[in-house]
PDB file of C-alpha atoms in Angstrom:
ATOM      1  CA  UNK A   1       0.000   0.000   0.000  1.00 93.00           C
ATOM      2  CA  UNK A   2       1.066   3.595  -0.578  1.00 97.00           C
ATOM      3  CA  UNK A   3       0.922   6.515   1.865  1.00 98.00           C
ATOM      4  CA  UNK A   4       1.500  10.018   0.530  1.00 98.00           C
ATOM      5  CA  UNK A   5       2.532  12.924   2.758  1.00 98.00           C
ATOM      6  CA  UNK A   6       1.969  16.478   1.515  1.00 98.00           C
ATOM      7  CA  UNK A   7       3.606  19.248   3.535  1.00 97.00           C
ATOM      8  CA  UNK A   8       2.792  22.929   2.973  1.00 97.00           C
ATOM      9  CA  UNK A   9       5.420  24.999   4.735  1.00 95.00           C
ATOM     10  CA  UNK A  10       7.771  27.597   3.234  1.00 95.00           C
ATOM     11  CA  UNK A  11      10.505  26.657   5.711  1.00 92.00           C
ATOM     12  CA  UNK A  12      11.775  23.576   3.889  1.00 90.00           C
ATOM     13  CA  UNK A  13      13.820  21.273   6.092  1.00 91.00           C
ATOM     14  CA  UNK A  14      13.490  23.764   8.945  1.00 91.00           C
ATOM     15  CA  UNK A  15       9.723  23.237   9.043  1.00 94.00           C
ATOM     16  CA  UNK A  16       8.342  22.070  12.370  1.00 94.00           C
ATOM     17  CA  UNK A  17       5.295  20.704  10.578  1.00 96.00           C
ATOM     18  CA  UNK A  18       7.560  18.695   8.284  1.00 97.00           C
ATOM     19  CA  UNK A  19       8.939  16.908  11.337  1.00 95.00           C
ATOM     20  CA  UNK A  20       5.406  15.836  12.273  1.00 97.00           C
ATOM     21  CA  UNK A  21       4.615  14.662   8.743  1.00 97.00           C
ATOM     22  CA  UNK A  22       7.834  12.662   8.678  1.00 97.00           C
ATOM     23  CA  UNK A  23       6.919  11.035  11.988  1.00 98.00           C
ATOM     24  CA  UNK A  24       3.482  10.069  10.663  1.00 98.00           C
ATOM     25  CA  UNK A  25       4.863   8.476   7.513  1.00 97.00           C
ATOM     26  CA  UNK A  26       7.583   6.792   9.580  1.00 97.00           C
ATOM     27  CA  UNK A  27       4.825   5.115  11.568  1.00 98.00           C
ATOM     28  CA  UNK A  28       3.070   4.137   8.334  1.00 98.00           C
ATOM     29  CA  UNK A  29       6.293   2.718   6.952  1.00 98.00           C
ATOM     30  CA  UNK A  30       6.808   0.642  10.098  1.00 97.00           C
ATOM     31  CA  UNK A  31       3.465  -1.021   9.330  1.00 97.00           C
ATOM     32  CA  UNK A  32       4.596  -1.996   5.849  1.00 97.00           C
ATOM     33  CA  UNK A  33       3.457   0.953   3.715  1.00 97.00           C
ATOM     34  CA  UNK A  34       5.450   2.463   0.879  1.00 97.00           C
ATOM     35  CA  UNK A  35       5.697   6.173   1.633  1.00 98.00           C
ATOM     36  CA  UNK A  36       6.314   9.341  -0.346  1.00 97.00           C
ATOM     37  CA  UNK A  37       6.748  12.912   0.896  1.00 97.00           C
ATOM     38  CA  UNK A  38       5.963  15.968  -1.212  1.00 97.00           C
ATOM     39  CA  UNK A  39       6.948  19.575  -0.458  1.00 97.00           C
ATOM     40  CA  UNK A  40       4.024  21.590  -1.824  1.00 97.00           C
ATOM     41  CA  UNK A  41       6.171  24.729  -1.969  1.00 97.00           C
ATOM     42  CA  UNK A  42       8.300  23.105  -4.674  1.00 97.00           C
ATOM     43  CA  UNK A  43       5.269  22.757  -6.954  1.00 97.00           C
ATOM     44  CA  UNK A  44       3.425  25.326  -9.016  1.00 97.00           C
ATOM     45  CA  UNK A  45      -0.300  25.230  -8.247  1.00 96.00           C
ATOM     46  CA  UNK A  46      -2.255  28.067  -9.835  1.00 96.00           C
ATOM     47  CA  UNK A  47      -5.384  29.577  -8.306  1.00 95.00           C
ATOM     48  CA  UNK A  48      -8.783  28.180  -9.248  1.00 96.00           C
ATOM     49  CA  UNK A  49     -10.607  30.652 -11.512  1.00 95.00           C
ATOM     50  CA  UNK A  50     -14.069  29.166 -10.976  1.00 95.00           C
ATOM     51  CA  UNK A  51     -14.479  28.515 -14.713  1.00 95.00           C
ATOM     52  CA  UNK A  52     -16.343  25.222 -14.143  1.00 94.00           C
ATOM     53  CA  UNK A  53     -14.433  23.362 -16.875  1.00 96.00           C
ATOM     54  CA  UNK A  54     -13.660  20.488 -14.509  1.00 96.00           C
ATOM     55  CA  UNK A  55     -17.378  19.864 -13.927  1.00 96.00           C
ATOM     56  CA  UNK A  56     -18.089  19.910 -17.648  1.00 96.00           C
ATOM     57  CA  UNK A  57     -15.073  18.080 -19.089  1.00 96.00           C
ATOM     58  CA  UNK A  58     -13.061  16.636 -16.217  1.00 93.00           C
ATOM     59  CA  UNK A  59     -10.084  18.738 -17.325  1.00 93.00           C
ATOM     60  CA  UNK A  60      -8.622  21.928 -15.861  1.00 94.00           C
ATOM     61  CA  UNK A  61      -7.294  24.490 -18.353  1.00 94.00           C
ATOM     62  CA  UNK A  62      -4.562  25.567 -15.930  1.00 93.00           C
ATOM     63  CA  UNK A  63      -1.092  24.351 -16.959  1.00 93.00           C
ATOM     64  CA  UNK A  64       0.827  23.563 -13.788  1.00 95.00           C
ATOM     65  CA  UNK A  65       1.728  20.726 -11.397  1.00 97.00           C
ATOM     66  CA  UNK A  66      -1.784  20.027 -10.148  1.00 96.00           C
ATOM     67  CA  UNK A  67      -2.577  17.030 -12.337  1.00 95.00           C
ATOM     68  CA  UNK A  68       0.666  15.249 -11.491  1.00 96.00           C
ATOM     69  CA  UNK A  69       0.098  15.774  -7.783  1.00 97.00           C
ATOM     70  CA  UNK A  70      -3.489  14.607  -8.013  1.00 96.00           C
ATOM     71  CA  UNK A  71      -2.403  11.479  -9.918  1.00 96.00           C
ATOM     72  CA  UNK A  72      -0.104  10.646  -7.001  1.00 96.00           C
ATOM     73  CA  UNK A  73      -3.023  11.052  -4.611  1.00 97.00           C
ATOM     74  CA  UNK A  74      -5.234   8.816  -6.745  1.00 96.00           C
ATOM     75  CA  UNK A  75      -2.518   6.156  -6.719  1.00 96.00           C
ATOM     76  CA  UNK A  76      -2.196   6.309  -2.930  1.00 98.00           C
ATOM     77  CA  UNK A  77      -4.187   4.473  -0.279  1.00 98.00           C
ATOM     78  CA  UNK A  78      -3.443   6.921   2.520  1.00 98.00           C
ATOM     79  CA  UNK A  79      -3.023  10.709   2.555  1.00 98.00           C
ATOM     80  CA  UNK A  80      -1.285  12.848   5.168  1.00 98.00           C
ATOM     81  CA  UNK A  81      -1.770  16.623   5.047  1.00 98.00           C
ATOM     82  CA  UNK A  82       0.628  18.858   6.956  1.00 98.00           C
ATOM     83  CA  UNK A  83       0.468  22.646   7.302  1.00 98.00           C
ATOM     84  CA  UNK A  84       1.396  25.286   9.885  1.00 97.00           C
ATOM     85  CA  UNK A  85      -1.192  27.664  11.287  1.00 96.00           C
ATOM     86  CA  UNK A  86      -1.305  30.770   9.099  1.00 95.00           C
ATOM     87  CA  UNK A  87      -3.920  33.043  10.709  1.00 94.00           C
ATOM     88  CA  UNK A  88      -6.098  30.099  11.782  1.00 94.00           C
ATOM     89  CA  UNK A  89      -5.893  28.386   8.395  1.00 96.00           C
ATOM     90  CA  UNK A  90      -3.420  26.838   5.965  1.00 97.00           C
ATOM     91  CA  UNK A  91      -0.734  28.681   3.943  1.00 97.00           C
ATOM     92  CA  UNK A  92      -1.763  29.979   0.511  1.00 97.00           C
ATOM     93  CA  UNK A  93      -0.273  27.132  -1.603  1.00 96.00           C
ATOM     94  CA  UNK A  94      -2.285  24.543   0.327  1.00 98.00           C
ATOM     95  CA  UNK A  95      -5.470  26.582  -0.003  1.00 98.00           C
ATOM     96  CA  UNK A  96      -4.827  27.010  -3.727  1.00 97.00           C
ATOM     97  CA  UNK A  97      -4.449  23.248  -4.006  1.00 97.00           C
ATOM     98  CA  UNK A  98      -7.647  22.623  -2.045  1.00 98.00           C
ATOM     99  CA  UNK A  99      -9.596  25.052  -4.237  1.00 97.00           C
ATOM    100  CA  UNK A 100      -8.593  23.063  -7.324  1.00 97.00           C
ATOM    101  CA  UNK A 101     -10.230  19.927  -5.875  1.00 97.00           C
ATOM    102  CA  UNK A 102     -13.831  21.041  -6.350  1.00 95.00           C
ATOM    103  CA  UNK A 103     -14.575  18.422  -9.020  1.00 96.00           C
ATOM    104  CA  UNK A 104     -13.066  15.776  -6.754  1.00 97.00           C
ATOM    105  CA  UNK A 105     -15.576  16.782  -4.093  1.00 97.00           C
ATOM    106  CA  UNK A 106     -18.487  16.721  -6.560  1.00 95.00           C
ATOM    107  CA  UNK A 107     -17.596  13.191  -7.627  1.00 96.00           C
ATOM    108  CA  UNK A 108     -16.375  11.944  -4.232  1.00 97.00           C
ATOM    109  CA  UNK A 109     -13.392  10.656  -6.182  1.00 96.00           C
ATOM    110  CA  UNK A 110     -11.301   9.663  -3.184  1.00 97.00           C
ATOM    111  CA  UNK A 111     -13.904   7.373  -1.629  1.00 96.00           C
ATOM    112  CA  UNK A 112     -12.244   4.326  -0.109  1.00 96.00           C
ATOM    113  CA  UNK A 113      -9.043   6.134   0.845  1.00 98.00           C
ATOM    114  CA  UNK A 114      -7.943   7.046   4.370  1.00 98.00           C
ATOM    115  CA  UNK A 115      -6.218  10.144   5.662  1.00 98.00           C
ATOM    116  CA  UNK A 116      -5.108  12.348   8.535  1.00 98.00           C
ATOM    117  CA  UNK A 117      -3.688  15.816   9.129  1.00 98.00           C
ATOM    118  CA  UNK A 118      -1.038  17.443  11.305  1.00 98.00           C
ATOM    119  CA  UNK A 119      -0.279  21.061  12.103  1.00 97.00           C
ATOM    120  CA  UNK A 120       1.976  23.223  14.233  1.00 96.00           C
ATOM    121  CA  UNK A 121       1.260  26.671  15.624  1.00 95.00           C
ATOM    122  CA  UNK A 122       3.360  29.196  17.439  1.00 92.00           C
ATOM    123  CA  UNK A 123       0.742  30.061  20.026  1.00 90.00           C
ATOM    124  CA  UNK A 124      -2.583  28.311  19.530  1.00 92.00           C
ATOM    125  CA  UNK A 125      -5.252  26.866  17.220  1.00 95.00           C
ATOM    126  CA  UNK A 126      -3.143  24.151  15.624  1.00 96.00           C
ATOM    127  CA  UNK A 127      -6.162  21.906  16.191  1.00 96.00           C
ATOM    128  CA  UNK A 128      -8.333  24.332  14.207  1.00 97.00           C
ATOM    129  CA  UNK A 129      -6.059  23.881  11.187  1.00 98.00           C
ATOM    130  CA  UNK A 130      -6.065  20.095  11.647  1.00 98.00           C
ATOM    131  CA  UNK A 131      -9.853  20.066  11.740  1.00 98.00           C
ATOM    132  CA  UNK A 132     -10.011  22.176   8.588  1.00 98.00           C
ATOM    133  CA  UNK A 133      -7.659  19.911   6.624  1.00 98.00           C
ATOM    134  CA  UNK A 134      -9.495  16.817   7.836  1.00 98.00           C
ATOM    135  CA  UNK A 135     -12.770  18.377   6.703  1.00 98.00           C
ATOM    136  CA  UNK A 136     -11.285  18.754   3.224  1.00 98.00           C
ATOM    137  CA  UNK A 137     -10.407  15.061   3.254  1.00 98.00           C
ATOM    138  CA  UNK A 138     -13.926  14.171   4.345  1.00 98.00           C
ATOM    139  CA  UNK A 139     -15.432  16.345   1.629  1.00 97.00           C
ATOM    140  CA  UNK A 140     -13.545  14.334  -0.992  1.00 97.00           C
ATOM    141  CA  UNK A 141     -14.796  11.014   0.354  1.00 97.00           C
ATOM    142  CA  UNK A 142     -11.727  10.156   2.443  1.00 98.00           C
ATOM    143  CA  UNK A 143     -12.185   8.452   5.808  1.00 98.00           C
ATOM    144  CA  UNK A 144     -10.286  10.398   8.485  1.00 98.00           C
ATOM    145  CA  UNK A 145      -8.362   8.348  11.043  1.00 98.00           C
ATOM    146  CA  UNK A 146      -7.320  11.252  13.291  1.00 98.00           C
ATOM    147  CA  UNK A 147      -5.113  14.299  13.510  1.00 98.00           C
ATOM    148  CA  UNK A 148      -2.437  15.982  15.582  1.00 97.00           C
ATOM    149  CA  UNK A 149      -1.945  19.646  16.371  1.00 96.00           C
ATOM    150  CA  UNK A 150       1.182  20.778  18.202  1.00 95.00           C
ATOM    151  CA  UNK A 151       1.574  24.220  19.790  1.00 94.00           C
ATOM    152  CA  UNK A 152       5.224  25.205  19.844  1.00 89.00           C
ATOM    153  CA  UNK A 153       4.911  27.704  22.704  1.00 86.00           C
ATOM    154  CA  UNK A 154       8.529  28.732  22.278  1.00 84.00           C
ATOM    155  CA  UNK A 155       9.772  25.141  22.662  1.00 86.00           C
ATOM    156  CA  UNK A 156      11.742  24.026  19.581  1.00 88.00           C
ATOM    157  CA  UNK A 157      11.648  20.441  20.864  1.00 90.00           C
ATOM    158  CA  UNK A 158       7.830  20.241  20.700  1.00 90.00           C
ATOM    159  CA  UNK A 159       7.711  18.296  17.397  1.00 87.00           C
ATOM    160  CA  UNK A 160      10.202  15.741  18.716  1.00 90.00           C
ATOM    161  CA  UNK A 161       8.176  15.369  21.889  1.00 92.00           C
ATOM    162  CA  UNK A 162       5.092  14.653  19.785  1.00 92.00           C
ATOM    163  CA  UNK A 163       6.896  12.240  17.458  1.00 94.00           C
ATOM    164  CA  UNK A 164       5.620   9.133  19.226  1.00 96.00           C
ATOM    165  CA  UNK A 165       2.008  10.294  18.954  1.00 97.00           C
ATOM    166  CA  UNK A 166       2.538  11.170  15.281  1.00 97.00           C
ATOM    167  CA  UNK A 167       4.002   7.736  14.564  1.00 97.00           C
ATOM    168  CA  UNK A 168       0.993   6.085  16.180  1.00 98.00           C
ATOM    169  CA  UNK A 169      -1.223   8.162  13.895  1.00 98.00           C
ATOM    170  CA  UNK A 170       0.685   6.776  10.918  1.00 98.00           C
ATOM    171  CA  UNK A 171       0.337   3.233  12.201  1.00 98.00           C
ATOM    172  CA  UNK A 172      -3.400   3.691  12.661  1.00 98.00           C
ATOM    173  CA  UNK A 173      -3.619   5.043   9.127  1.00 98.00           C
ATOM    174  CA  UNK A 174      -2.201   1.799   7.744  1.00 98.00           C
ATOM    175  CA  UNK A 175      -4.282  -0.340  10.074  1.00 98.00           C
ATOM    176  CA  UNK A 176      -7.358   1.499   8.827  1.00 98.00           C
ATOM    177  CA  UNK A 177      -6.364   0.889   5.214  1.00 98.00           C
ATOM    178  CA  UNK A 178      -6.050  -2.812   6.040  1.00 97.00           C
ATOM    179  CA  UNK A 179      -9.531  -2.780   7.571  1.00 96.00           C
ATOM    180  CA  UNK A 180      -8.354  -3.420  11.129  1.00 97.00           C
ATOM    181  CA  UNK A 181     -10.018  -0.198  12.333  1.00 96.00           C
ATOM    182  CA  UNK A 182     -13.461   0.798  11.073  1.00 96.00           C
ATOM    183  CA  UNK A 183     -15.435   4.054  11.134  1.00 96.00           C
ATOM    184  CA  UNK A 184     -19.180   3.325  10.806  1.00 95.00           C
ATOM    185  CA  UNK A 185     -20.202   6.927  11.546  1.00 94.00           C
ATOM    186  CA  UNK A 186     -18.042   8.200   8.714  1.00 96.00           C
ATOM    187  CA  UNK A 187     -19.295   5.483   6.398  1.00 95.00           C
ATOM    188  CA  UNK A 188     -22.819   6.816   6.895  1.00 95.00           C
ATOM    189  CA  UNK A 189     -21.614  10.392   6.356  1.00 96.00           C
ATOM    190  CA  UNK A 190     -19.924   9.383   3.108  1.00 97.00           C
ATOM    191  CA  UNK A 191     -23.123   7.679   1.985  1.00 95.00           C
ATOM    192  CA  UNK A 192     -25.103  10.857   2.663  1.00 96.00           C
ATOM    193  CA  UNK A 193     -22.539  13.050   0.890  1.00 96.00           C
ATOM    194  CA  UNK A 194     -22.510  10.785  -2.155  1.00 96.00           C
ATOM    195  CA  UNK A 195     -26.290  10.857  -2.317  1.00 96.00           C
ATOM    196  CA  UNK A 196     -26.309  14.654  -2.044  1.00 96.00           C
ATOM    197  CA  UNK A 197     -23.749  15.224  -4.794  1.00 96.00           C
ATOM    198  CA  UNK A 198     -25.350  12.608  -7.005  1.00 95.00           C
ATOM    199  CA  UNK A 199     -28.635  14.509  -6.838  1.00 95.00           C
ATOM    200  CA  UNK A 200     -26.827  17.823  -7.394  1.00 96.00           C
ATOM    201  CA  UNK A 201     -25.184  16.459 -10.522  1.00 95.00           C
ATOM    202  CA  UNK A 202     -28.443  14.981 -11.828  1.00 94.00           C
ATOM    203  CA  UNK A 203     -30.087  18.383 -11.406  1.00 94.00           C
ATOM    204  CA  UNK A 204     -27.294  20.023 -13.442  1.00 94.00           C
ATOM    205  CA  UNK A 205     -26.769  17.266 -15.999  1.00 92.00           C
ATOM    206  CA  UNK A 206     -25.818  19.503 -18.912  1.00 93.00           C
ATOM    207  CA  UNK A 207     -23.645  21.913 -16.923  1.00 94.00           C
ATOM    208  CA  UNK A 208     -21.905  19.106 -15.028  1.00 96.00           C
ATOM    209  CA  UNK A 209     -21.547  16.678 -17.945  1.00 96.00           C
ATOM    210  CA  UNK A 210     -18.307  15.101 -16.715  1.00 96.00           C
ATOM    211  CA  UNK A 211     -19.661  14.630 -13.209  1.00 96.00           C
ATOM    212  CA  UNK A 212     -22.853  13.087 -14.566  1.00 96.00           C
ATOM    213  CA  UNK A 213     -20.835  10.611 -16.643  1.00 95.00           C
ATOM    214  CA  UNK A 214     -18.737   9.824 -13.557  1.00 95.00           C
ATOM    215  CA  UNK A 215     -21.773   8.812 -11.521  1.00 95.00           C
ATOM    216  CA  UNK A 216     -23.094   6.772 -14.443  1.00 95.00           C
ATOM    217  CA  UNK A 217     -19.779   4.891 -14.619  1.00 94.00           C
ATOM    218  CA  UNK A 218     -19.890   4.339 -10.869  1.00 92.00           C
ATOM    219  CA  UNK A 219     -23.350   2.818 -11.269  1.00 92.00           C
ATOM    220  CA  UNK A 220     -24.973   5.447  -9.059  1.00 91.00           C
ATOM    221  CA  UNK A 221     -27.020   6.993 -11.872  1.00 89.00           C
ATOM    222  CA  UNK A 222     -28.924   4.508 -14.007  1.00 82.00           C
TER     223      UNK A 222
END
C-alpha cells in the first residue's frame, strides 16, 4: 500500500510541521506501507478561476503541477496533510491546491481512501487547522483516522516530543487501510454526501456533464 505525505510549509527542512509529517509516515512505513513525501512549496499550483471546466469536461485548463500531484493522490491508499497555522488556516499554496479539488468533491473521487492531518502553531489553534484539513479530506470522500496539532509555545523540541504520537497516527492510518479499524459513523456520512452530490449532478446534468458521466460509470445513476 502507498501513503503520501503532503507538507505545505515555506521553511523547507526547517519546518516544524515537516517533522510531524515525517513522523506520521515513519509510523506508516513501520506497518509496511510504501511512503512518499511531497513539499508543496516546490510545486506550481495556480489559483482556481471558478471557470467550471472540470465539472463539464473533467479537465482543468490551468497548466501547472496540479494534475501530477493529483495522480499521485489517486494512486495512494493513505493521505497525510501537513500545514502550519497561518492566521487560523493553511498557507496559501495549500489553499490554492484545495480550491482546485472542487470536481473531486463533486464526484467523491477519493472514496475508499484514508487520511489524517497534522499542524503546528506558534501560540494556539493548531487543532483548528487540523480540523479544517481533515474536513477537506472528508469532503472528498476520504475516511479520516485522526489528527495531531502541536503548539510550539517557544519550545523548539515540541515536534520531537510529539513524534511518538505522530508515529501512532501513521500506524493507525495503515491499520485502517487494512480494515483493522473501522469508522461506521463516517461510512454513513460518506453515503449521505454521495447521495447529495449525485442529486446535485443529476439536477445540473448539462452543466456538469463530466460529473454526470462519472456517476453513471460508478453505477450510481442509471
